[in-house]
Coordinates of C-alpha atoms (C1' of nucleotides) in Angstrom, one line a residue:
Chain A
M1 CA 0.1 0.1 -0.1
A2 CA 1.6 3.2 -1.7
I3 CA -0.2 5.3 1.0
S4 CA 2.5 8.7 2.7
Y5 CA 0.6 9.0 5.9
R6 CA 1.6 12.4 7.0
A7 CA 2.2 13.7 10.8
G8 CA 0.0 16.1 12.4
P9 CA -3.6 17.5 14.1
V10 CA -4.8 17.5 10.1
A11 CA -3.0 15.1 7.8
V12 CA -3.9 16.4 4.2
G13 CA -3.7 14.2 1.8
R14 CA -3.0 14.9 -1.6
R15 CA -3.2 11.6 -3.1
L16 CA -5.6 8.4 -1.9
G17 CA -4.4 5.4 -1.4
P18 CA -5.2 2.8 -4.4
E19 CA -6.9 -0.3 -2.6
E20 CA -9.1 1.4 0.2
F21 CA -10.8 4.0 -1.4
V22 CA -10.8 3.2 -4.5
S23 CA -13.1 5.7 -6.1
V24 CA -11.9 8.4 -4.9
R25 CA -10.5 11.4 -7.1
T26 CA -8.7 14.1 -6.9
A27 CA -11.0 16.9 -5.1
H28 CA -12.2 20.1 -7.7
T29 CA -11.8 17.7 -10.0
H30 CA -15.0 18.6 -12.3
D31 CA -16.4 16.2 -14.4
P32 CA -19.1 17.5 -17.3
L33 CA -22.3 15.7 -15.4
G34 CA -25.1 17.9 -16.4
D35 CA -27.4 19.6 -13.3
W36 CA -27.3 16.9 -11.1
G37 CA -24.1 15.4 -9.8
P38 CA -21.5 14.5 -7.1
C39 CA -18.5 16.7 -6.6
G40 CA -16.0 14.0 -7.7
A41 CA -14.3 14.7 -4.2
C42 CA -15.7 11.6 -2.7
D43 CA -17.2 7.8 -3.7
L44 CA -20.2 8.4 -1.0
G45 CA -23.1 8.3 -3.6
P46 CA -26.1 8.7 -1.7
L47 CA -24.7 9.2 1.6
S48 CA -23.0 12.2 0.0
F49 CA -24.4 15.4 1.3
C50 CA -24.0 16.7 -1.7
A51 CA -26.6 13.8 -3.4
N52 CA -29.0 15.0 -5.9
M53 CA -27.7 18.7 -5.2
G54 CA -27.8 21.7 -8.0
R55 CA -24.9 21.4 -10.1
G56 CA -24.2 24.7 -9.0
T57 CA -24.4 24.2 -5.3
V58 CA -22.0 21.3 -5.7
S59 CA -19.5 23.3 -7.3
S60 CA -19.5 25.9 -4.6
L61 CA -19.2 23.3 -2.3
A62 CA -16.6 21.8 -4.1
R63 CA -15.0 24.9 -4.3
V64 CA -13.8 25.2 0.0
Q65 CA -14.4 21.3 0.5
C66 CA -11.4 19.9 0.9
T67 CA -10.9 15.8 1.7
L68 CA -8.4 15.4 4.5
R69 CA -6.3 11.9 5.3
Y70 CA -6.7 10.6 9.3
D71 CA -4.4 8.1 10.8
A72 CA -6.2 5.6 13.4
Q73 CA -6.0 6.8 16.9
D74 CA -5.3 10.1 15.3
T75 CA -7.4 14.2 17.0
M76 CA -9.4 15.6 14.3
F77 CA -10.3 18.4 16.8
R78 CA -9.9 19.4 20.7
E79 CA -12.7 20.7 23.3
G80 CA -12.5 24.1 23.3
D81 CA -11.0 24.3 19.9
D82 CA -12.8 27.2 17.2
G83 CA -15.4 25.3 16.0
T84 CA -14.6 26.2 12.1
A85 CA -15.8 23.0 10.3
V86 CA -18.5 19.7 9.6
Y87 CA -16.5 16.7 9.0
V88 CA -18.5 14.8 6.7
L89 CA -16.7 10.9 7.2
I90 CA -16.1 8.7 3.5
A91 CA -14.3 6.3 5.4
G92 CA -13.4 4.7 8.9
A93 CA -14.6 5.4 12.4
V94 CA -14.3 8.4 15.3
K95 CA -15.4 8.7 18.2
V96 CA -16.4 11.8 19.7
Y97 CA -15.8 12.7 23.9
K98 CA -15.7 14.9 26.6
L99 CA -13.1 14.1 29.7
M100 CA -13.4 15.1 33.5
P101 CA -10.7 16.8 34.8
D102 CA -10.5 13.5 36.4
G103 CA -10.4 11.5 33.2
R104 CA -13.7 10.4 33.5
R105 CA -15.0 10.0 30.0
Q106 CA -17.9 10.1 28.0
I107 CA -17.6 9.6 24.3
T108 CA -20.6 11.0 23.0
G109 CA -21.0 9.4 19.1
F110 CA -19.1 7.4 16.9
F111 CA -19.6 7.9 13.7
F112 CA -19.0 6.2 10.3
R113 CA -18.7 6.4 6.3
G114 CA -21.8 9.1 5.3
D115 CA -21.7 10.3 9.1
M116 CA -21.5 14.5 9.3
F117 CA -20.6 15.8 12.9
G118 CA -18.6 19.1 14.2
F119 CA -21.6 21.1 13.8
C120 CA -20.9 25.0 14.8
L121 CA -21.2 27.9 14.3
E122 CA -19.5 31.0 15.7
T123 CA -18.8 28.8 18.8
A124 CA -16.3 26.3 19.7
Y125 CA -16.3 22.5 19.2
A126 CA -18.2 21.0 22.9
Y127 CA -16.3 17.8 22.3
T128 CA -12.9 16.4 21.2
A129 CA -12.7 13.8 17.6
E130 CA -10.4 11.1 17.5
T131 CA -10.5 8.3 14.6
I132 CA -10.8 4.8 16.0
S133 CA -9.2 3.2 12.5
P134 CA -7.7 5.1 9.5
V135 CA -10.1 8.4 8.4
L136 CA -10.8 9.9 4.8
A137 CA -13.0 12.7 5.5
C138 CA -14.4 16.4 3.7
R139 CA -13.8 19.3 5.5
L140 CA -16.4 22.4 5.4
P141 CA -16.2 24.9 6.9
M142 CA -18.8 26.2 8.3
T143 CA -18.1 29.9 7.0
L144 CA -20.0 28.7 3.3
L145 CA -22.7 29.0 5.5
R146 CA -22.9 32.3 5.6
T147 CA -21.7 33.1 1.8
L148 CA -24.0 30.0 0.9
S149 CA -27.3 31.3 2.3
Q150 CA -29.1 33.5 -0.3
T151 CA -27.7 31.4 -3.7
A152 CA -27.6 28.0 -2.1
P153 CA -30.3 28.0 1.3
E154 CA -30.1 24.1 0.1
V155 CA -27.4 23.8 2.8
Q156 CA -28.3 25.4 5.4
H157 CA -31.3 22.9 4.7
R158 CA -29.8 20.1 4.3
I159 CA -27.2 20.4 7.3
M160 CA -30.3 21.5 9.5
L161 CA -31.5 17.8 8.4
R162 CA -28.6 16.6 9.6
M163 CA -28.6 18.3 13.2
I164 CA -32.5 17.1 13.4
G165 CA -31.7 13.4 13.1
K166 CA -28.5 14.0 15.5
L167 CA -30.9 15.7 17.9
A168 CA -33.0 12.5 17.9
T169 CA -30.6 9.7 18.3
F170 CA -29.7 12.0 21.3
H171 CA -32.8 11.4 22.6
D172 CA -32.8 8.2 23.1
H173 CA -29.0 7.5 24.0
V174 CA -30.1 9.9 27.0
L175 CA -33.0 7.6 27.8
L176 CA -30.5 4.9 27.3
L177 CA -27.9 6.7 29.7
G178 CA -30.7 8.1 32.2
R179 CA -32.8 4.5 31.7
K180 CA -31.8 1.0 30.5
T181 CA -30.0 -1.9 32.4
A182 CA -26.8 -2.8 31.5
R183 CA -28.6 -6.1 29.3
E184 CA -30.5 -3.4 27.8
R185 CA -27.8 -0.7 27.4
V186 CA -25.2 -3.4 25.2
A187 CA -28.9 -4.2 23.1
S188 CA -29.8 -1.1 22.4
F189 CA -26.0 -0.5 20.9
L190 CA -26.1 -3.1 18.9
L191 CA -28.9 -2.6 17.1
S192 CA -28.5 1.5 16.7
L193 CA -24.9 0.0 14.8
S194 CA -26.9 -2.3 12.8
D195 CA -29.7 0.1 11.9
R196 CA -27.2 2.9 11.0
A197 CA -24.8 -0.1 8.8
C198 CA -28.7 -0.9 6.9
R199 CA -28.8 3.1 6.4
R200 CA -25.4 2.8 4.8
G201 CA -26.7 0.0 2.2
E202 CA -25.2 -2.6 4.6
P203 CA -26.2 -5.9 5.8
P204 CA -27.7 -6.0 9.2
S205 CA -25.7 -8.4 10.7
P206 CA -22.5 -9.5 10.4
L207 CA -21.8 -6.7 12.6
V208 CA -17.8 -4.7 13.2
L209 CA -17.1 -2.9 15.8
P210 CA -14.1 -0.9 14.9
M211 CA -14.3 0.3 18.4
G212 CA -13.1 -1.5 21.8
R213 CA -15.3 -2.5 24.9
A214 CA -13.5 0.5 26.6
D215 CA -15.2 2.8 24.3
I216 CA -18.3 0.7 24.5
A217 CA -18.7 1.0 27.8
D218 CA -17.2 5.2 27.7
H219 CA -20.4 5.3 25.1
I220 CA -22.6 3.3 27.3
G221 CA -22.5 4.3 30.2
L222 CA -20.9 0.7 32.2
T223 CA -17.6 -0.7 32.4
V224 CA -15.8 -2.8 30.5
E225 CA -16.6 -5.9 33.0
T226 CA -19.7 -4.9 32.5
V227 CA -19.9 -4.6 28.8
S228 CA -18.3 -7.9 28.7
R229 CA -19.7 -9.5 30.3
A230 CA -23.9 -8.6 29.1
M231 CA -22.0 -9.4 26.0
T232 CA -21.1 -12.9 26.9
R233 CA -24.7 -13.2 28.5
L234 CA -26.6 -12.3 25.1
K235 CA -24.1 -15.0 23.6
R236 CA -25.2 -17.4 25.9
D237 CA -28.3 -17.1 25.6
G238 CA -28.5 -17.1 21.3
L239 CA -29.5 -13.9 20.5
L240 CA -26.1 -13.4 19.3
D241 CA -22.4 -15.1 18.1
L242 CA -19.0 -13.8 18.6
P243 CA -16.8 -14.9 16.7
S244 CA -13.7 -13.3 17.6
P245 CA -14.3 -9.7 19.6
G246 CA -14.5 -7.0 16.7
L247 CA -17.4 -9.4 15.0
V248 CA -20.8 -10.0 16.4
V249 CA -23.2 -11.6 14.6
L250 CA -27.2 -11.1 15.7
R251 CA -28.8 -14.3 15.9
R252 CA -32.7 -13.4 16.7
P253 CA -32.6 -9.5 16.1
K254 CA -36.4 -9.4 17.1
A255 CA -35.8 -10.7 20.2
L256 CA -32.7 -8.1 20.7
R257 CA -34.8 -5.5 20.2
G258 CA -37.1 -6.5 23.0
I259 CA -34.7 -6.6 25.3
A260 CA -33.5 -3.1 23.8
D261 CA -36.8 -1.5 25.0
G262 CA -37.4 -3.0 28.4
L263 CA -39.4 -5.8 26.9
T264 CA -38.1 -9.0 28.3
P265 CA -37.9 -9.0 32.1
E266 CA -34.5 -9.4 32.8
A267 CA -34.5 -12.5 34.6
A268 CA -34.9 -14.2 31.2
Chain B
M1 CA -55.5 44.2 26.0
A2 CA -57.3 42.5 22.9
I3 CA -55.4 39.1 22.1
S4 CA -57.0 35.9 20.7
Y5 CA -55.9 32.4 21.0
R6 CA -56.4 29.8 18.4
A7 CA -57.5 26.2 20.0
G8 CA -55.0 23.8 18.8
P9 CA -54.4 20.3 19.2
V10 CA -54.3 20.5 23.0
A11 CA -56.5 23.0 25.7
V12 CA -55.8 26.9 24.6
G13 CA -56.5 29.7 27.0
R14 CA -58.9 32.2 25.3
R15 CA -58.3 34.6 27.8
L16 CA -54.7 36.0 29.5
G17 CA -54.7 36.5 32.6
P18 CA -54.5 39.9 34.1
E19 CA -50.8 40.6 35.5
E20 CA -49.0 37.4 34.5
F21 CA -48.3 38.0 30.9
V22 CA -48.7 41.6 30.9
S23 CA -47.1 43.3 28.0
V24 CA -47.9 40.6 25.4
R25 CA -49.5 41.9 22.8
T26 CA -51.8 40.9 19.4
A27 CA -49.8 39.1 17.4
H28 CA -50.3 40.1 13.6
T29 CA -49.8 43.8 15.2
H30 CA -47.4 45.9 13.4
D31 CA -45.9 48.4 14.7
P32 CA -43.9 51.2 12.9
L33 CA -40.9 50.3 14.3
G34 CA -38.3 51.1 11.3
D35 CA -36.6 48.6 9.9
W36 CA -35.3 46.5 12.9
G37 CA -37.7 46.0 15.2
P38 CA -40.3 42.8 17.4
C39 CA -43.0 41.6 15.9
G40 CA -45.4 42.3 18.5
A41 CA -46.8 38.9 20.0
C42 CA -44.5 38.6 22.1
D43 CA -42.8 40.4 25.2
L44 CA -39.5 38.4 25.1
G45 CA -36.9 41.5 24.1
P46 CA -33.6 40.7 23.5
L47 CA -34.5 37.3 24.4
S48 CA -36.4 36.7 21.1
F49 CA -35.9 35.0 17.5
C50 CA -37.0 37.7 16.3
A51 CA -34.8 40.3 18.1
N52 CA -32.9 42.1 16.0
M53 CA -34.2 40.5 12.6
G54 CA -34.9 43.1 9.6
R55 CA -38.3 44.3 9.7
G56 CA -39.7 42.3 6.1
T57 CA -38.3 39.0 8.0
V58 CA -40.6 39.7 11.4
S59 CA -43.6 40.4 9.4
S60 CA -43.0 37.3 7.6
L61 CA -42.8 35.3 10.7
A62 CA -45.3 37.4 12.4
R63 CA -47.5 36.5 9.3
V64 CA -47.5 33.1 10.1
Q65 CA -46.7 32.8 14.0
C66 CA -48.9 32.4 16.4
T67 CA -49.8 33.3 20.2
L68 CA -50.7 29.8 22.2
R69 CA -51.5 29.2 25.8
Y70 CA -52.1 25.9 27.4
D71 CA -52.4 25.3 31.2
A72 CA -50.0 23.2 33.3
Q73 CA -49.4 19.5 33.0
D74 CA -51.4 20.1 29.3
T75 CA -49.6 17.8 26.3
M76 CA -48.1 20.5 23.7
F77 CA -47.3 17.4 21.2
R78 CA -46.5 13.5 21.9
E79 CA -43.5 11.6 20.6
G80 CA -44.4 10.3 16.9
D81 CA -47.1 13.1 16.0
D82 CA -45.7 14.7 12.9
G83 CA -43.4 17.9 13.6
T84 CA -45.1 20.4 12.1
A85 CA -43.7 23.4 14.4
V86 CA -41.4 24.7 16.7
Y87 CA -42.2 26.2 19.7
V88 CA -40.7 29.4 21.4
L89 CA -41.2 29.6 25.2
I90 CA -42.3 33.0 26.8
A91 CA -43.9 32.5 30.0
G92 CA -43.9 29.3 31.9
A93 CA -42.1 25.9 32.1
V94 CA -41.8 22.8 29.9
K95 CA -40.9 19.0 30.1
V96 CA -40.0 16.8 26.9
Y97 CA -40.0 13.0 28.2
K98 CA -39.7 9.8 26.4
L99 CA -41.6 7.3 27.6
M100 CA -40.4 2.9 27.8
P101 CA -43.1 0.4 27.6
D102 CA -42.7 -0.4 31.0
G103 CA -43.1 3.1 32.0
R104 CA -39.4 3.9 32.4
R105 CA -39.5 7.8 31.9
Q106 CA -36.4 10.2 30.6
I107 CA -37.2 13.8 30.8
T108 CA -34.9 14.5 28.0
G109 CA -35.1 18.4 28.6
F110 CA -36.6 21.4 30.8
F111 CA -37.4 24.8 28.8
F112 CA -37.9 28.4 29.7
R113 CA -38.7 31.6 29.2
G114 CA -37.0 32.4 25.7
D115 CA -36.2 28.8 25.0
M116 CA -37.3 27.3 21.2
F117 CA -37.8 23.3 21.2
G118 CA -39.6 20.9 18.9
F119 CA -36.8 21.1 15.9
C120 CA -38.1 18.9 13.1
L121 CA -38.2 18.6 9.6
E122 CA -40.2 16.0 7.2
T123 CA -39.9 14.2 10.8
A124 CA -42.1 13.4 13.7
Y125 CA -41.5 14.3 17.3
A126 CA -39.0 11.5 18.6
Y127 CA -40.3 13.2 22.3
T128 CA -43.9 14.0 24.0
A129 CA -44.3 17.8 25.6
E130 CA -46.0 18.8 28.4
T131 CA -46.2 21.9 30.5
I132 CA -45.0 22.2 34.3
S133 CA -47.0 25.0 34.6
P134 CA -49.2 27.7 32.6
V135 CA -48.1 28.6 29.3
L136 CA -47.7 31.3 26.6
A137 CA -45.8 30.1 23.5
C138 CA -45.0 31.5 20.0
R139 CA -45.6 29.1 17.3
L140 CA -43.8 28.3 14.3
P141 CA -44.1 26.1 11.6
M142 CA -42.1 24.5 10.0
T143 CA -42.7 25.0 6.8
L144 CA -41.7 28.3 7.1
L145 CA -38.0 27.4 6.0
R146 CA -38.7 26.2 3.0
T147 CA -40.7 29.4 2.1
L148 CA -38.7 32.0 4.0
S149 CA -34.7 29.8 2.5
Q150 CA -34.3 32.3 -0.4
T151 CA -35.6 35.7 0.8
A152 CA -34.8 35.1 4.7
P153 CA -31.5 33.0 5.1
E154 CA -31.7 34.3 8.4
V155 CA -34.5 32.4 9.8
Q156 CA -32.7 28.9 9.0
H157 CA -29.6 30.4 10.7
R158 CA -31.0 31.9 13.4
I159 CA -32.9 28.2 14.4
M160 CA -29.3 26.4 13.8
L161 CA -27.6 28.5 16.3
R162 CA -30.2 27.5 18.7
M163 CA -30.1 23.8 17.7
I164 CA -26.2 24.3 18.3
G165 CA -27.0 25.1 21.4
K166 CA -28.8 22.2 22.4
L167 CA -27.0 19.5 21.2
A168 CA -23.9 21.4 23.3
T169 CA -26.3 20.3 25.9
F170 CA -26.8 17.7 25.2
H171 CA -23.5 16.8 25.0
D172 CA -23.1 17.7 28.2
H173 CA -26.1 16.1 29.6
V174 CA -24.5 12.6 28.1
L175 CA -21.3 13.3 30.3
L176 CA -23.7 14.0 33.3
L177 CA -26.0 10.8 32.6
G178 CA -22.6 8.9 31.8
R179 CA -20.2 9.7 34.0
K180 CA -21.3 11.6 36.8
T181 CA -22.1 10.4 40.8
A182 CA -25.5 11.2 42.0
R183 CA -24.2 14.4 44.1
E184 CA -22.4 15.7 40.9
R185 CA -25.8 14.8 38.8
V186 CA -27.2 17.5 41.5
A187 CA -25.1 19.9 41.4
S188 CA -24.4 20.3 37.5
F189 CA -28.4 19.9 36.8
L190 CA -28.9 23.4 39.2
L191 CA -26.0 25.1 38.2
S192 CA -27.2 24.7 35.2
L193 CA -30.8 26.3 35.7
S194 CA -28.9 29.7 36.8
D195 CA -26.8 29.8 34.5
R196 CA -29.6 29.7 32.3
A197 CA -31.2 31.8 34.2
C198 CA -28.5 34.2 34.0
R199 CA -28.9 34.4 30.4
R200 CA -32.3 34.9 30.4
G201 CA -31.4 38.4 32.6
E202 CA -32.1 36.7 35.9
P203 CA -29.9 37.0 39.0
P204 CA -28.7 33.5 39.3
S205 CA -29.4 32.7 42.9
P206 CA -32.6 32.6 44.4
L207 CA -33.3 29.7 42.3
V208 CA -36.8 28.7 42.0
L209 CA -38.1 25.5 41.1
P210 CA -40.8 24.7 38.9
M211 CA -40.7 21.2 38.3
G212 CA -40.9 18.3 41.3
R213 CA -38.4 15.3 42.2
A214 CA -40.0 12.8 40.4
D215 CA -39.7 15.5 37.3
I216 CA -35.4 16.0 38.3
A217 CA -35.4 12.6 39.2
D218 CA -36.4 11.1 35.4
H219 CA -34.6 14.2 33.8
I220 CA -30.4 13.8 35.8
G221 CA -31.4 9.9 36.1
L222 CA -31.9 9.2 39.7
T223 CA -34.7 8.6 41.8
V224 CA -36.6 11.3 43.7
E225 CA -35.6 9.6 46.7
T226 CA -32.0 9.5 45.3
V227 CA -32.0 13.7 44.3
S228 CA -33.9 14.8 48.4
R229 CA -30.9 13.1 49.9
A230 CA -28.0 14.5 47.5
M231 CA -29.9 17.7 48.1
T232 CA -30.7 17.2 51.5
R233 CA -26.7 16.8 51.6
L234 CA -25.7 19.4 49.7
K235 CA -27.8 21.5 52.2
R236 CA -26.1 20.3 55.0
D237 CA -22.5 21.1 53.8
G238 CA -23.4 24.0 53.2
L239 CA -23.4 24.9 49.9
L240 CA -26.9 25.5 49.1
D241 CA -30.2 26.6 51.4
L242 CA -33.5 25.0 50.5
P243 CA -36.0 27.8 52.1
S244 CA -38.8 25.3 50.4
P245 CA -39.0 22.4 48.5
G246 CA -39.8 25.2 44.8
L247 CA -36.2 27.0 46.0
V248 CA -33.2 27.0 46.0
V249 CA -30.8 29.4 47.0
L250 CA -26.7 29.0 45.7
R251 CA -24.7 29.9 48.8
R252 CA -21.1 29.0 47.4
P253 CA -21.5 28.2 43.4
K254 CA -17.7 28.0 42.5
A255 CA -17.7 25.2 45.8
L256 CA -20.9 23.7 43.6
R257 CA -19.0 24.4 40.2
G258 CA -15.9 22.1 41.4
I259 CA -18.3 19.2 42.6
A260 CA -20.4 19.9 39.5
D261 CA -16.3 18.8 37.9
G262 CA -15.7 15.6 40.1
L263 CA -12.8 18.0 41.1
T264 CA -14.0 17.7 45.2
P265 CA -13.7 14.2 46.2
E266 CA -17.0 12.5 47.5
A267 CA -16.1 12.2 51.1
A268 CA -15.5 16.1 52.1
Chain C
dA1 C1' -58.4 26.0 62.6
dC2 C1' -58.4 21.8 60.9
dG3 C1' -58.2 17.9 57.7
dC4 C1' -56.9 15.9 53.4
dG5 C1' -53.9 14.8 49.9
dA6 C1' -49.2 15.8 47.2
dC7 C1' -44.9 15.3 47.7
dA8 C1' -40.9 15.8 50.1
dT9 C1' -37.4 13.5 53.1
dT10 C1' -35.2 10.1 56.1
dG11 C1' -34.2 4.8 57.7
dA12 C1' -33.2 0.5 56.4
dT13 C1' -32.3 -2.9 53.4
dC14 C1' -31.6 -5.1 48.5
dT15 C1' -29.0 -5.5 44.4
dG16 C1' -26.9 -4.5 39.9
dA17 C1' -22.9 -2.7 38.4
dG18 C1' -18.6 -1.4 40.1
dT19 C1' -14.3 -2.4 41.3
dC20 C1' -9.9 -5.2 41.8
dA21 C1' -7.9 -9.4 40.5
dA22 C1' -6.8 -13.5 37.5
dT23 C1' -6.8 -15.9 33.5
dT24 C1' -7.5 -16.4 28.8
dT25 C1' -7.5 -15.3 23.7
dA26 C1' -6.7 -12.0 20.6
dT27 C1' -2.2 -9.2 18.1
dA28 C1' 1.2 -8.2 16.5
dT29 C1' 6.3 -9.0 16.0
dC30 C1' 10.0 -11.3 15.0
Chain D
dG1 C1' 5.9 -20.8 14.1
dA2 C1' 7.0 -18.6 18.6
dT3 C1' 7.2 -14.6 21.7
dA4 C1' 5.1 -10.4 23.6
dT5 C1' 2.1 -7.8 24.4
dA6 C1' -2.5 -5.8 23.6
dA7 C1' -7.6 -6.8 24.7
dA8 C1' -11.6 -9.6 26.7
dT9 C1' -13.3 -12.4 29.4
dT10 C1' -14.2 -14.3 34.0
dG11 C1' -14.3 -14.1 39.0
dA12 C1' -14.2 -12.3 43.9
dC13 C1' -16.3 -9.2 46.9
dT14 C1' -18.1 -4.5 47.4
dC15 C1' -20.5 -0.6 47.3
dA16 C1' -23.2 3.3 45.9
dG17 C1' -28.1 3.8 44.1
dA18 C1' -32.6 1.4 44.0
dT19 C1' -36.0 -0.3 46.9
dC20 C1' -39.4 -0.4 50.7
dA21 C1' -41.3 2.0 54.2
dA22 C1' -42.8 5.4 57.2
dT23 C1' -42.7 9.9 58.5
dG24 C1' -42.8 14.6 57.8
dT25 C1' -44.3 19.3 55.9
dC26 C1' -46.8 21.9 52.7
dG27 C1' -51.4 23.7 50.5
dC28 C1' -55.1 24.3 49.6
dG29 C1' -59.9 23.9 50.6
dT30 C1' -64.2 23.9 53.5

DNA sequence: ACGCGACATTGATCTGAGTCAATTTATATC
DNA sequence: GATATAAATTGACTCAGATCAATGTCGCGT
């Protein structure tokens, strides 16, 4: 793999790796695709922020967009940094978290291919973003909202849709953290990953977990040990298989859903 | 005060009480205030969604806006209802929550004077909104975003700012629920109310709690008993006074902040 | 002033998840 | 393939907060 990784908080790749991100083309390339078409800087297709967007708008975005490459465990931005851009993940996985002074950590979200994060506007980032695996991301400066608000209200509108979606997931996650048992949390978490895989057009079941148990624990408000025990128990109860720590086969998704929603008594 | 209120999905008052909402004027009344000025349907002043907004935009909003009255314990909308409008609270307090089939409840937010909630866009509401006290609210249909996106991108932009603010509070609340102790949660909750009071131009300290202990518990992921015990202990430790259950005097806000942030060892 | 009902507080006990400590299993390196 | 290292699992024990059960307090209508 002849990929040149660059050190730095925002390693910018001029060229892309050959296999991993095959159909990615150079940013700023504009094919003559007619009135509707992609920007060319990513291969997200229908998941793209620009999917089915007016060509004029797309080229405005393409002009300010840049495609960034990160290694695993890179910090993309830190809590308190000036919020200057939103990111759309093209490949890889990202976690965002907040830390307490004594080291307690809460992962407030995971992001995958097609996801947008880093919403900000005249504000600092409220959390730190760190890559879990090597990442390719499209960076959109938020100043573009001012610039494009007149000519392309579509852009604001789409970002708003993403924010509303994120708000809805927060409501769900707050319910999970405030009121669900360990078993229910793990079931809910796995199902939410599965649902998101489906929305990306991937199969719901052989589920790949790019994050470790510690990250899962810090996301759903448990300890590593409790996450592990809950998983083992779900496996023992025939609800899922764990061929390897990073792979989950959902064997009885509906029963899992029942547990996630608190319909199944804990003893079962 | 000649005010006309519309009936709605839920109990709408025809007339306003004389003292409570004194300076509220008729919606759709347009005073000749020059290029910048309020819509006239509320007395929120600088807290208003329309504060310092172009007069043309304001009158567009005033045209579609309507002012609603609710009694205490009214349901404004339910989880799953078509999301058609956002609300700005002019007076009173609202809680929004999600329920689990077995009755467990998570209050995902409280809203007060000046707050906007009910963000939606081609989506159903993700939660139920219920008033805690009598409420006066300004209702803005979300279709206006489509209508005004060209002529008044300002409106989208302002809603987006509110959403970003809400996202930031969700990150904080997820940290609270996922990683804080009972004592830290109660301290954080009281301080967040205090901060919000300040932002409304009210004093930070004699804090009025319009919600009961059960609501607080369902918001910060505890039981009534634990909330009560934590409050009592904070009082015993001289950090606050509780002249009555609904009134909190913050005696040592900085020490309270230390507890909220986990800087003070639990034993203290 | 009285009594009722809702809400808040306090106390005693229980338990689900945390903590501490190995042990096992994957992954990476040579 | 052998070995080192990190991650995951499992087990024993503890504890913060839940549960169950009174008791106390406030507001309100009569």
